[in-house]
CSV table of C-alpha atoms and ligand atoms in Angstrom, one decimal:
chain,number,residue,atom,x,y,z
A,12,MET,CA,1.0,-31.8,7.3
A,13,GLY,CA,3.4,-29.1,8.6
A,14,LEU,CA,2.3,-25.7,9.7
A,15,GLN,CA,1.6,-23.2,6.9
A,16,ALA,CA,0.6,-19.5,6.7
A,17,PRO,CA,-3.1,-19.2,6.7
A,18,ARG,CA,-4.8,-19.3,3.2
A,19,GLY,CA,-4.6,-16.0,1.5
A,20,THR,CA,-1.8,-14.7,3.6
A,21,ARG,CA,1.9,-14.6,2.6
A,22,ASP,CA,5.3,-14.2,4.1
A,23,ILE,CA,7.4,-11.4,2.8
A,24,LEU,CA,10.8,-12.9,2.8
A,25,PRO,CA,14.0,-10.6,3.0
A,26,ALA,CA,14.7,-10.8,-0.8
A,27,GLU,CA,11.2,-9.3,-1.5
A,28,ARG,CA,11.2,-6.9,1.4
A,29,VAL,CA,13.9,-4.9,-0.5
A,30,TYR,CA,11.3,-3.9,-3.0
A,31,TRP,CA,8.9,-3.0,-0.4
A,32,GLN,CA,11.4,-0.7,1.3
A,33,GLN,CA,12.1,1.1,-2.1
A,34,LEU,CA,8.3,1.4,-2.6
A,35,GLU,CA,7.7,2.9,0.9
A,36,GLU,CA,10.7,5.2,0.4
A,37,ALA,CA,9.5,6.5,-2.9
A,38,ALA,CA,6.0,7.0,-1.7
A,39,ARG,CA,7.1,8.7,1.6
A,40,GLN,CA,9.2,11.2,-0.4
A,41,ILE,CA,6.5,12.1,-2.8
A,42,LEU,CA,4.0,12.5,-0.1
A,43,ASP,CA,6.3,14.6,2.1
A,44,ARG,CA,6.9,17.0,-0.7
A,45,ALA,CA,3.1,17.5,-0.9
A,46,ALA,CA,2.8,18.1,2.8
A,47,TYR,CA,0.9,14.9,3.5
A,48,ARG,CA,1.5,13.6,7.1
A,49,GLU,CA,1.4,10.0,8.3
A,50,ILE,CA,-1.4,8.7,10.5
A,51,CYS,CA,-1.7,5.1,12.1
A,52,THR,CA,-4.9,3.8,13.3
A,53,PRO,CA,-5.6,0.3,14.9
A,54,ILE,CA,-5.7,-2.8,12.8
A,55,PHE,CA,-9.1,-3.6,14.5
A,56,GLU,CA,-12.0,-1.4,15.1
A,57,GLN,CA,-15.5,-1.7,16.4
A,58,THR,CA,-17.4,-3.6,13.8
A,59,SER,CA,-20.2,-0.9,13.6
A,60,LEU,CA,-17.5,1.5,12.2
A,61,PHE,CA,-17.3,-0.5,9.1
A,62,GLU,CA,-21.0,-1.4,8.9
A,63,ARG,CA,-21.9,2.3,9.0
A,64,GLY,CA,-18.9,3.5,7.0
A,65,ILE,CA,-18.6,1.1,4.1
A,66,GLY,CA,-22.2,0.2,3.9
A,67,GLU,CA,-24.2,-3.0,5.0
A,68,ALA,CA,-25.1,-3.9,1.4
A,69,THR,CA,-21.5,-3.9,0.2
A,70,ASP,CA,-19.6,-7.3,-0.5
A,71,ILE,CA,-17.0,-6.2,2.0
A,72,VAL,CA,-19.5,-5.8,5.0
A,73,GLY,CA,-21.7,-8.6,3.8
A,74,LYS,CA,-19.2,-11.4,3.3
A,75,GLU,CA,-15.6,-10.4,3.6
A,76,MET,CA,-15.1,-9.1,7.1
A,77,TYR,CA,-13.0,-10.8,9.7
A,78,THR,CA,-15.3,-10.2,12.6
A,79,PHE,CA,-14.9,-11.6,16.2
A,80,GLN,CA,-16.1,-11.2,19.8
A,81,ASP,CA,-13.2,-10.4,22.1
A,82,ARG,CA,-13.0,-11.7,25.6
A,83,GLY,CA,-15.0,-8.7,26.9
A,84,ASP,CA,-17.8,-9.6,24.3
A,85,ARG,CA,-17.2,-6.7,22.1
A,86,SER,CA,-17.7,-7.1,18.3
A,87,LEU,CA,-14.5,-6.2,16.6
A,88,THR,CA,-13.4,-6.4,12.9
A,89,LEU,CA,-9.9,-6.5,11.4
A,90,ARG,CA,-10.0,-3.4,9.2
A,91,PRO,CA,-10.9,-4.2,5.6
A,92,GLU,CA,-9.8,-0.8,4.4
A,93,GLY,CA,-8.3,2.4,5.9
A,94,THR,CA,-10.7,5.3,5.1
A,95,ALA,CA,-13.2,4.4,7.9
A,96,GLY,CA,-10.6,4.3,10.6
A,97,VAL,CA,-8.9,7.5,9.5
A,98,VAL,CA,-12.2,9.3,9.6
A,99,ARG,CA,-13.0,7.9,13.0
A,100,ALA,CA,-9.6,9.2,14.3
A,101,TYR,CA,-10.3,12.6,12.6
A,102,ILE,CA,-13.5,12.9,14.4
A,103,GLU,CA,-12.3,11.4,17.7
A,104,HIS,CA,-9.3,13.8,18.0
A,105,GLY,CA,-11.1,16.8,16.6
A,106,LEU,CA,-8.6,17.2,13.7
A,107,TYR,CA,-11.2,19.3,12.0
A,108,SER,CA,-10.8,21.9,14.7
A,109,GLN,CA,-7.2,22.6,13.6
A,110,GLY,CA,-8.9,24.3,10.7
A,111,GLY,CA,-7.9,24.1,7.0
A,112,VAL,CA,-7.4,20.9,5.1
A,113,GLN,CA,-5.9,17.7,6.6
A,114,ARG,CA,-3.7,15.8,4.3
A,115,LEU,CA,-3.1,12.3,5.7
A,116,TRP,CA,-1.5,9.2,4.5
A,117,TYR,CA,-1.2,5.6,6.0
A,118,LEU,CA,0.4,2.3,5.2
A,119,GLY,CA,-0.6,-1.1,6.6
A,120,PRO,CA,-2.3,-4.4,6.5
A,121,MET,CA,-6.0,-4.8,5.6
A,122,PHE,CA,-8.0,-7.9,5.8
A,123,ARG,CA,-10.8,-9.2,3.5
A,124,TYR,CA,-12.2,-12.7,3.3
A,125,GLU,CA,-11.9,-13.0,-0.4
A,126,ARG,CA,-11.0,-15.9,-2.7
A,127,PRO,CA,-7.3,-15.8,-2.9
A,128,GLN,CA,-5.5,-15.6,-6.3
A,129,SER,CA,-2.5,-13.9,-7.7
A,130,GLY,CA,-2.8,-10.2,-6.6
A,131,ARG,CA,-5.8,-10.9,-4.3
A,132,TYR,CA,-5.1,-11.9,-0.7
A,133,ARG,CA,-6.9,-12.2,2.6
A,134,GLN,CA,-4.2,-10.1,4.4
A,135,PHE,CA,-2.9,-7.4,2.0
A,136,HIS,CA,-1.3,-4.0,2.3
A,137,GLN,CA,-2.5,-0.6,1.3
A,138,LEU,CA,-0.8,2.7,1.0
A,139,GLY,CA,-3.6,5.4,1.2
A,140,VAL,CA,-4.1,9.0,1.3
A,141,GLU,CA,-7.1,11.1,2.6
A,142,VAL,CA,-7.6,14.8,2.2
A,143,LEU,CA,-10.3,16.0,4.6
A,144,GLY,CA,-11.9,19.4,4.5
A,145,SER,CA,-11.9,20.4,0.8
A,146,ALA,CA,-14.7,20.2,-1.8
A,147,ASP,CA,-12.5,21.9,-4.3
A,148,PRO,CA,-11.9,19.9,-7.5
A,149,ARG,CA,-8.2,20.8,-7.2
A,150,ALA,CA,-8.1,18.4,-4.3
A,151,ASP,CA,-9.4,15.6,-6.7
A,152,ALA,CA,-6.7,16.6,-9.2
A,153,GLU,CA,-4.1,16.7,-6.5
A,154,VAL,CA,-4.7,13.2,-5.1
A,155,ILE,CA,-4.9,11.7,-8.6
A,156,ALA,CA,-1.5,13.4,-9.7
A,157,LEU,CA,0.1,12.1,-6.5
A,158,ALA,CA,-1.0,8.6,-7.1
A,159,LEU,CA,0.4,8.8,-10.7
A,160,ASP,CA,3.7,10.3,-9.4
A,161,ILE,CA,4.1,7.3,-7.0
A,162,LEU,CA,3.2,4.8,-9.7
A,163,LYS,CA,5.7,6.4,-12.2
A,164,ALA,CA,8.4,6.6,-9.4
A,165,LEU,CA,8.1,2.8,-9.2
A,166,GLY,CA,8.6,2.5,-12.9
A,167,LEU,CA,4.9,1.7,-13.6
A,168,GLU,CA,4.2,4.1,-16.5
A,169,ASP,CA,1.7,2.0,-18.3
A,170,VAL,CA,-1.4,2.4,-16.2
A,171,THR,CA,-4.7,3.7,-17.3
A,172,LEU,CA,-6.6,6.2,-15.2
A,173,MET,CA,-10.3,5.3,-15.3
A,174,LEU,CA,-12.6,8.2,-14.2
A,175,ASN,CA,-16.3,8.6,-13.4
A,176,SER,CA,-18.7,10.6,-11.4
A,177,VAL,CA,-21.2,8.8,-9.2
A,178,GLY,CA,-22.9,12.1,-8.4
A,179,ASP,CA,-24.3,13.2,-5.1
A,180,ARG,CA,-26.8,11.3,-3.0
A,181,GLY,CA,-29.8,12.8,-4.8
A,182,ASP,CA,-28.5,12.1,-8.2
A,183,ARG,CA,-27.8,8.5,-7.2
A,184,ALA,CA,-31.3,8.0,-5.7
A,185,HIS,CA,-32.8,9.1,-9.1
A,186,TYR,CA,-30.4,6.9,-11.0
A,187,ARG,CA,-30.9,3.9,-8.8
A,188,GLN,CA,-34.7,4.0,-9.5
A,189,ALA,CA,-34.1,4.4,-13.2
A,190,LEU,CA,-31.7,1.5,-13.2
A,191,VAL,CA,-34.0,-0.8,-11.2
A,192,ASP,CA,-36.9,0.1,-13.5
A,193,TYR,CA,-34.7,-0.8,-16.5
A,194,LEU,CA,-33.2,-4.0,-15.1
A,195,THR,CA,-36.4,-5.5,-13.5
A,196,PRO,CA,-37.8,-7.0,-16.7
A,197,TYR,CA,-34.5,-8.7,-17.3
A,198,ALA,CA,-34.1,-9.9,-13.8
A,199,ALA,CA,-34.3,-13.6,-14.7
A,200,ASP,CA,-31.3,-13.2,-17.2
A,201,LEU,CA,-29.0,-11.6,-14.7
A,202,ASP,CA,-26.3,-13.6,-13.1
A,203,PRO,CA,-27.2,-14.8,-9.6
A,204,ASP,CA,-25.1,-12.3,-7.8
A,205,SER,CA,-26.7,-9.5,-9.7
A,206,GLN,CA,-30.2,-10.8,-9.1
A,207,ASP,CA,-29.3,-10.6,-5.5
A,208,ARG,CA,-28.1,-7.0,-5.8
A,209,LEU,CA,-31.1,-5.8,-7.8
A,210,HIS,CA,-32.8,-4.4,-4.8
A,211,ARG,CA,-30.0,-4.4,-2.3
A,212,ASN,CA,-27.2,-2.6,-4.2
A,213,PRO,CA,-28.3,-2.2,-7.9
A,214,LEU,CA,-25.3,0.1,-8.9
A,215,ARG,CA,-22.9,-2.8,-8.3
A,216,ILE,CA,-24.6,-4.7,-11.1
A,217,LEU,CA,-22.8,-2.3,-13.4
A,218,ASP,CA,-19.6,-3.9,-12.3
A,219,SER,CA,-20.7,-7.5,-13.1
A,220,LYS,CA,-18.1,-9.5,-15.0
A,221,ASP,CA,-20.7,-11.9,-16.3
A,222,PRO,CA,-21.0,-11.5,-20.1
A,223,ARG,CA,-24.8,-11.8,-20.2
A,224,THR,CA,-25.3,-9.3,-17.5
A,225,GLN,CA,-22.7,-7.0,-19.1
A,226,ALA,CA,-24.7,-7.0,-22.4
A,227,ILE,CA,-27.9,-6.0,-20.6
A,228,VAL,CA,-26.0,-3.3,-18.6
A,229,ASN,CA,-24.5,-1.9,-21.8
A,230,GLU,CA,-28.0,-0.7,-22.8
A,231,ALA,CA,-28.8,0.5,-19.3
A,232,PRO,CA,-29.4,4.3,-18.6
A,233,ARG,CA,-26.0,6.0,-17.7
A,234,LEU,CA,-25.3,7.5,-14.3
A,235,LEU,CA,-23.6,10.4,-16.0
A,236,ASP,CA,-26.9,11.4,-17.5
A,237,TYR,CA,-28.4,11.7,-14.0
A,238,LEU,CA,-25.9,14.3,-12.6
A,239,SER,CA,-27.2,17.5,-11.3
A,240,ALA,CA,-25.8,20.7,-12.7
A,241,SER,CA,-23.6,21.1,-9.8
A,242,SER,CA,-22.3,17.5,-9.9
A,243,GLN,CA,-21.7,18.0,-13.6
A,244,GLN,CA,-19.8,21.1,-13.1
A,245,HIS,CA,-17.6,19.4,-10.5
A,246,PHE,CA,-16.8,16.6,-12.8
A,247,GLU,CA,-16.0,18.9,-15.7
A,248,GLN,CA,-13.6,20.9,-13.5
A,249,VAL,CA,-11.8,17.8,-12.4
A,250,GLN,CA,-11.4,16.8,-16.0
A,251,SER,CA,-10.1,20.1,-17.1
A,252,LEU,CA,-7.6,20.2,-14.2
A,253,LEU,CA,-6.3,16.8,-15.1
A,254,GLU,CA,-5.8,18.0,-18.7
A,255,GLU,CA,-4.0,21.1,-17.2
A,256,LEU,CA,-1.7,18.7,-15.5
A,257,GLY,CA,-1.1,16.5,-18.5
A,258,ILE,CA,-2.8,13.5,-16.9
A,259,PRO,CA,-4.5,11.4,-19.5
A,260,TYR,CA,-7.8,9.6,-18.4
A,261,GLN,CA,-10.6,7.6,-19.7
A,262,ILE,CA,-14.2,8.2,-18.7
A,263,ASN,CA,-15.7,4.9,-17.7
A,264,PRO,CA,-19.4,5.4,-16.9
A,265,THR,CA,-19.9,1.9,-15.3
A,266,LEU,CA,-17.1,2.5,-12.8
A,267,VAL,CA,-18.8,2.3,-9.5
A,268,ARG,CA,-16.6,1.3,-6.6
A,269,GLY,CA,-17.2,-1.5,-4.1
A,270,LEU,CA,-17.7,0.9,-1.1
A,271,ASP,CA,-20.9,2.8,-0.5
A,272,TYR,CA,-19.4,6.2,0.8
A,273,TYR,CA,-18.5,7.6,-2.6
A,274,THR,CA,-19.8,10.8,-4.0
A,275,HIS,CA,-18.9,12.7,-7.3
A,276,THR,CA,-15.4,11.7,-8.4
A,277,ALA,CA,-14.6,8.0,-8.5
A,278,PHE,CA,-11.5,6.6,-10.2
A,279,GLU,CA,-9.1,3.7,-10.6
A,280,PHE,CA,-5.6,3.2,-12.0
A,281,GLN,CA,-5.5,0.0,-13.9
A,282,GLN,CA,-2.7,-2.1,-15.2
A,283,GLY,CA,-3.4,-4.6,-17.9
A,284,ARG,CA,-0.6,-7.0,-17.0
A,285,LEU,CA,-2.4,-8.1,-13.9
A,286,GLY,CA,-5.5,-9.5,-15.6
A,287,THR,CA,-8.7,-9.3,-13.4
A,288,GLU,CA,-6.8,-8.0,-10.5
A,289,GLY,CA,-5.4,-5.1,-12.5
A,290,THR,CA,-6.6,-2.3,-10.3
A,291,VAL,CA,-3.5,-1.0,-8.5
A,292,CYS,CA,-5.2,2.1,-7.0
A,293,GLY,CA,-8.8,3.0,-6.4
A,294,GLY,CA,-10.3,6.0,-4.8
A,295,GLY,CA,-12.9,8.8,-4.9
A,296,ARG,CA,-14.6,11.6,-3.1
A,297,TYR,CA,-16.7,10.9,0.1
A,298,ASP,CA,-18.3,14.1,1.0
A,299,HIS,CA,-20.7,12.7,3.6
A,300,LEU,CA,-18.8,10.1,5.4
A,301,VAL,CA,-17.4,12.4,8.2
A,302,GLU,CA,-21.0,13.5,9.0
A,303,GLU,CA,-22.3,10.0,8.8
A,304,LEU,CA,-19.9,8.8,11.3
A,305,GLY,CA,-20.8,11.6,13.7
A,306,GLY,CA,-18.5,14.5,12.7
A,307,PRO,CA,-19.2,17.9,11.3
A,308,ALA,CA,-20.0,18.1,7.6
A,309,THR,CA,-16.6,17.7,5.9
A,310,PRO,CA,-16.0,17.0,2.2
A,311,ALA,CA,-13.1,14.6,1.6
A,312,ILE,CA,-11.3,12.6,-1.0
A,313,GLY,CA,-8.7,9.9,-1.1
A,314,TRP,CA,-7.3,6.7,-2.6
A,315,ALA,CA,-5.5,3.5,-1.7
A,316,MET,CA,-3.1,1.3,-3.6
A,317,GLY,CA,-2.7,-2.4,-3.2
A,318,LEU,CA,1.0,-2.9,-2.5
A,319,GLU,CA,1.1,-6.6,-3.3
A,320,ARG,CA,0.0,-5.7,-6.8
A,321,LEU,CA,2.7,-3.0,-7.2
A,322,ILE,CA,5.3,-5.4,-6.0
A,323,LEU,CA,4.1,-8.0,-8.6
A,324,LEU,CA,4.7,-5.4,-11.3
A,325,MET,CA,8.0,-4.3,-9.8
A,326,GLY,CA,9.2,-7.8,-9.4
A,327,ASP,CA,11.6,-7.8,-12.4
A,328,ARG,CA,13.6,-4.8,-11.3
A,329,PRO,CA,17.1,-5.3,-9.6
A,330,ALA,CA,17.4,-3.9,-6.2
A,331,VAL,CA,19.7,-0.9,-5.8
A,332,PRO,CA,22.8,-2.1,-3.7
A,333,SER,CA,23.5,-0.2,-0.6
A,334,SER,CA,26.2,2.5,-0.8
A,335,VAL,CA,27.4,1.8,2.8
A,336,PRO,CA,30.5,-0.4,3.1
A,337,HIS,CA,29.6,-3.8,4.4
A,338,LEU,CA,32.2,-5.5,6.6
A,339,TYR,CA,32.3,-9.3,7.5
A,340,VAL,CA,34.2,-10.3,10.6
A,341,VAL,CA,35.9,-13.7,10.5
A,342,THR,CA,37.6,-14.9,13.8
A,343,ARG,CA,39.4,-17.9,15.2
A,344,GLY,CA,40.1,-18.6,18.9
A,345,SER,CA,38.2,-17.3,21.9
A,346,SER,CA,40.2,-14.1,22.3
A,347,ALA,CA,39.8,-13.2,18.6
A,348,GLU,CA,36.1,-14.0,18.8
A,349,ARG,CA,35.7,-11.5,21.7
A,350,GLN,CA,37.7,-8.9,19.9
A,351,GLY,CA,35.7,-9.3,16.8
A,352,LEU,CA,32.4,-8.8,18.6
A,353,VAL,CA,33.7,-5.6,20.2
A,354,LEU,CA,35.2,-4.3,17.0
A,355,ALA,CA,31.9,-5.0,15.1
A,356,GLN,CA,30.0,-3.1,17.6
A,357,GLN,CA,32.3,-0.1,17.5
A,358,LEU,CA,32.2,0.0,13.7
A,359,ARG,CA,28.4,-0.2,13.7
A,360,HIS,CA,28.4,2.8,15.8
A,361,GLN,CA,30.5,4.6,13.2
A,362,GLY,CA,27.8,3.7,10.6
A,363,TYR,CA,29.1,0.6,8.8
A,364,ILE,CA,27.2,-2.5,8.1
A,365,VAL,CA,29.0,-5.2,10.1
A,366,GLU,CA,28.2,-8.9,10.1
A,367,VAL,CA,30.0,-11.3,12.5
A,368,ASP,CA,30.5,-14.9,11.4
A,369,LEU,CA,29.1,-16.9,14.4
A,370,SER,CA,29.4,-20.4,12.7
A,371,GLY,CA,32.5,-21.4,14.6
A,372,SER,CA,33.7,-23.2,11.5
A,373,SER,CA,37.2,-23.1,9.8
A,374,PHE,CA,38.6,-19.9,8.4
A,375,LYS,CA,38.1,-21.4,4.8
A,376,ASN,CA,34.4,-21.8,5.3
A,377,GLN,CA,34.0,-18.5,7.0
A,378,LEU,CA,35.8,-16.8,4.2
A,379,LYS,CA,33.5,-18.6,1.7
A,380,ARG,CA,30.5,-17.2,3.5
A,381,ALA,CA,32.1,-13.7,3.5
A,382,ASN,CA,32.3,-13.9,-0.3
A,383,ARG,CA,28.6,-14.8,-0.6
A,384,SER,CA,27.4,-12.3,1.9
A,385,GLY,CA,27.6,-9.3,-0.4
A,386,ALA,CA,30.3,-7.7,1.9
A,387,THR,CA,32.8,-5.3,0.5
A,388,HIS,CA,35.5,-6.1,3.0
A,389,CYS,CA,36.4,-9.1,5.3
A,390,LEU,CA,38.1,-8.4,8.7
A,391,VAL,CA,40.1,-11.4,9.7
A,392,ILE,CA,41.3,-11.9,13.3
A,393,GLY,CA,43.2,-15.2,14.1
A,394,GLU,CA,45.1,-16.1,17.2
A,395,GLU,CA,48.2,-14.0,16.0
A,396,GLU,CA,46.2,-10.9,15.3
A,397,ALA,CA,44.3,-11.3,18.6
A,398,ALA,CA,47.6,-11.4,20.5
A,399,ALA,CA,49.0,-8.4,18.6
A,400,GLN,CA,45.7,-6.4,18.6
A,401,THR,CA,45.8,-6.4,14.8
A,402,VAL,CA,43.3,-7.3,12.1
A,403,GLN,CA,43.8,-8.4,8.5
A,404,VAL,CA,41.6,-6.3,6.1
A,405,LYS,CA,40.7,-8.2,3.0
A,406,TRP,CA,39.1,-6.5,0.0
A,407,LEU,CA,36.8,-9.1,-1.2
A,408,ALA,CA,36.5,-7.9,-4.9
A,409,SER,CA,40.3,-8.0,-5.5
A,410,GLY,CA,41.5,-10.3,-2.8
A,411,GLU,CA,44.2,-7.8,-1.7
A,412,GLN,CA,44.9,-7.6,2.0
A,413,GLU,CA,46.7,-5.5,4.5
A,414,GLN,CA,47.5,-5.9,8.2
A,415,VAL,CA,46.6,-2.9,10.4
A,416,SER,CA,46.3,-2.2,14.1
A,417,GLN,CA,42.8,-2.4,15.6
A,418,ALA,CA,43.3,1.2,16.9
A,419,ASP,CA,44.3,2.3,13.4
A,420,LEU,CA,41.2,0.6,11.9
A,421,LEU,CA,38.9,2.5,14.4
A,422,SER,CA,40.5,5.9,13.8
A,423,ALA,CA,38.8,8.3,11.5
A,424,ALA,CA,41.8,8.4,9.1
A,425,GLY,CA,42.3,4.7,9.1
A,426,ARG,CA,38.6,4.0,8.4
A,427,SER,CA,38.4,6.4,5.5
A,428,ARG,CA,41.7,5.1,4.0
A,429,LEU,CA,40.5,1.5,4.2
A,430,PHE,CA,36.7,1.7,3.5
A,431,GLY,CA,36.4,5.1,1.7
A,432,GLU,CA,34.5,8.0,3.1
A,433,GLN,CA,31.7,7.3,5.6
B,18,HAM,P1,-10.6,-0.5,-2.6
B,18,HAM,O1,-10.8,-0.3,-4.0
B,18,HAM,O2,-11.4,-1.4,-1.9
B,18,HAM,O3,-10.6,0.9,-1.9
B,18,HAM,O4,-9.1,-1.0,-2.4
B,18,HAM,C1,-8.0,-0.2,-2.9
B,18,HAM,C2,-6.9,-1.0,-3.5
B,18,HAM,O5,-6.6,-2.1,-2.6
B,18,HAM,C3,-7.4,-1.8,-4.7
B,18,HAM,O6,-7.4,-1.1,-5.9
B,18,HAM,C4,-6.4,-3.0,-4.7
B,18,HAM,O7,-5.2,-2.5,-5.4
B,18,HAM,C5,-6.1,-3.2,-3.3
B,18,HAM,N1,-6.9,-4.3,-2.8
B,18,HAM,C6,-8.2,-4.4,-2.4
B,18,HAM,N2,-8.5,-5.7,-2.0
B,18,HAM,C7,-7.4,-6.5,-2.2
B,18,HAM,C8,-7.0,-7.8,-1.9
B,18,HAM,N3,-7.9,-8.7,-1.4
B,18,HAM,N4,-5.8,-8.2,-2.1
B,18,HAM,C9,-4.9,-7.3,-2.7
B,18,HAM,N5,-5.1,-6.0,-3.0
B,18,HAM,C10,-6.4,-5.6,-2.7
B,18,HAM,C11,-10.5,1.2,-0.6
B,18,HAM,O8,-10.1,0.4,0.2
B,18,HAM,C12,-10.7,2.6,-0.2
B,18,HAM,N6,-10.5,2.7,1.2
B,18,HAM,C13,-9.9,3.6,-1.0
B,18,HAM,C14,-10.1,5.1,-0.7
B,18,HAM,C15,-9.4,5.8,0.2
B,18,HAM,N7,-11.1,5.8,-1.1
B,18,HAM,C16,-11.1,6.9,-0.6
B,18,HAM,N8,-10.1,6.9,0.2
């Protein structure tokens, strides 16, 4: 069998990359306007960062990490998510000492050893934001509003915002005990994964997709009933700010996210058309992570979007054609070939998209390719044109053509007459 991309990975071919570029551009513009700044962290980190940050009992750390020893015998892991690395960088570079709130965003590949299916990959891409240094519920509302702006800019209006509060550590400890007490008599009826989680990570049982477990969970005590007064107040403020912003949401008391660092607000944007992999964005507050990773106590909140999922949903939208004239150079004879190469380079320096036919085939075949290339104009240099330092400019849409000197073509007046303003 021939070589193939590893299971769970995929090539993004040029026709699809166009959508990625649109997505990245839209996101960058929205985040720029809200004064978020881009940060890049390494694709691999020390394994202990994720063990400590995401939590040893989570599926991600327990069974999904790409962990390896490097040649210096260090244990490294391909990042399964972006938050831990951003927090590590925030601490390592003392970004907290700049004072105020840090608003950061990132985009890049993440790696999880999951069972691949449509919308779920082993290498996938996330766009994420992290706001460090604010416990204010307005930060929660701001990041949620920005996520929605990005989804809307991509034409994905029909998403549902699911909202929950997972409380603070104290609230969760009380709730965890109540949940274990409630579930223990049903232990034998739970699905095997949930049985396994009963003492390791019982809150994740709330997320089980197994119908029998779900029926048991439906009657379980609710995390929302275990919130302290201050947790409750934060949650209510977030809701009222969302209402103020005109952002509809549904409270989902069983929404517990797959990472251990969350406190208070937890949320997801879901899109029904993707079935079980319908979560296009997930995030929440993580007020203790910076401290747990060795930094000063710093409340924080963020989210990440799965870009492959957004692309799947954007897939039926036509790409916007480029507004820049696109020129295709067709030549015959060695002198013309040389002139075509030089001319192309000069026109690129003036901002045009220029493609040189390198096939060495007949004029007829080169012209056919010019027509298929998406170019607006064809520049034809044959032996005669080369001798006279001229070029035939052909408008591909109408088939009209005109002979001009190469000097004219390169002059500002000539270029703008032939190709329009540039
Ligand atoms: P997460 O929920 O694990 O959160 O992932 C966020 C998003 O990444 C998911 O909603 C989904 O769209 C996408 N995603 C996750 N796994 C896959 C996969 N195997 N294939 C394709 N897409 C996937 C986090 O990663 C947190 N770091 C988010 C966050 C930032 N919380 C606070 N700040």
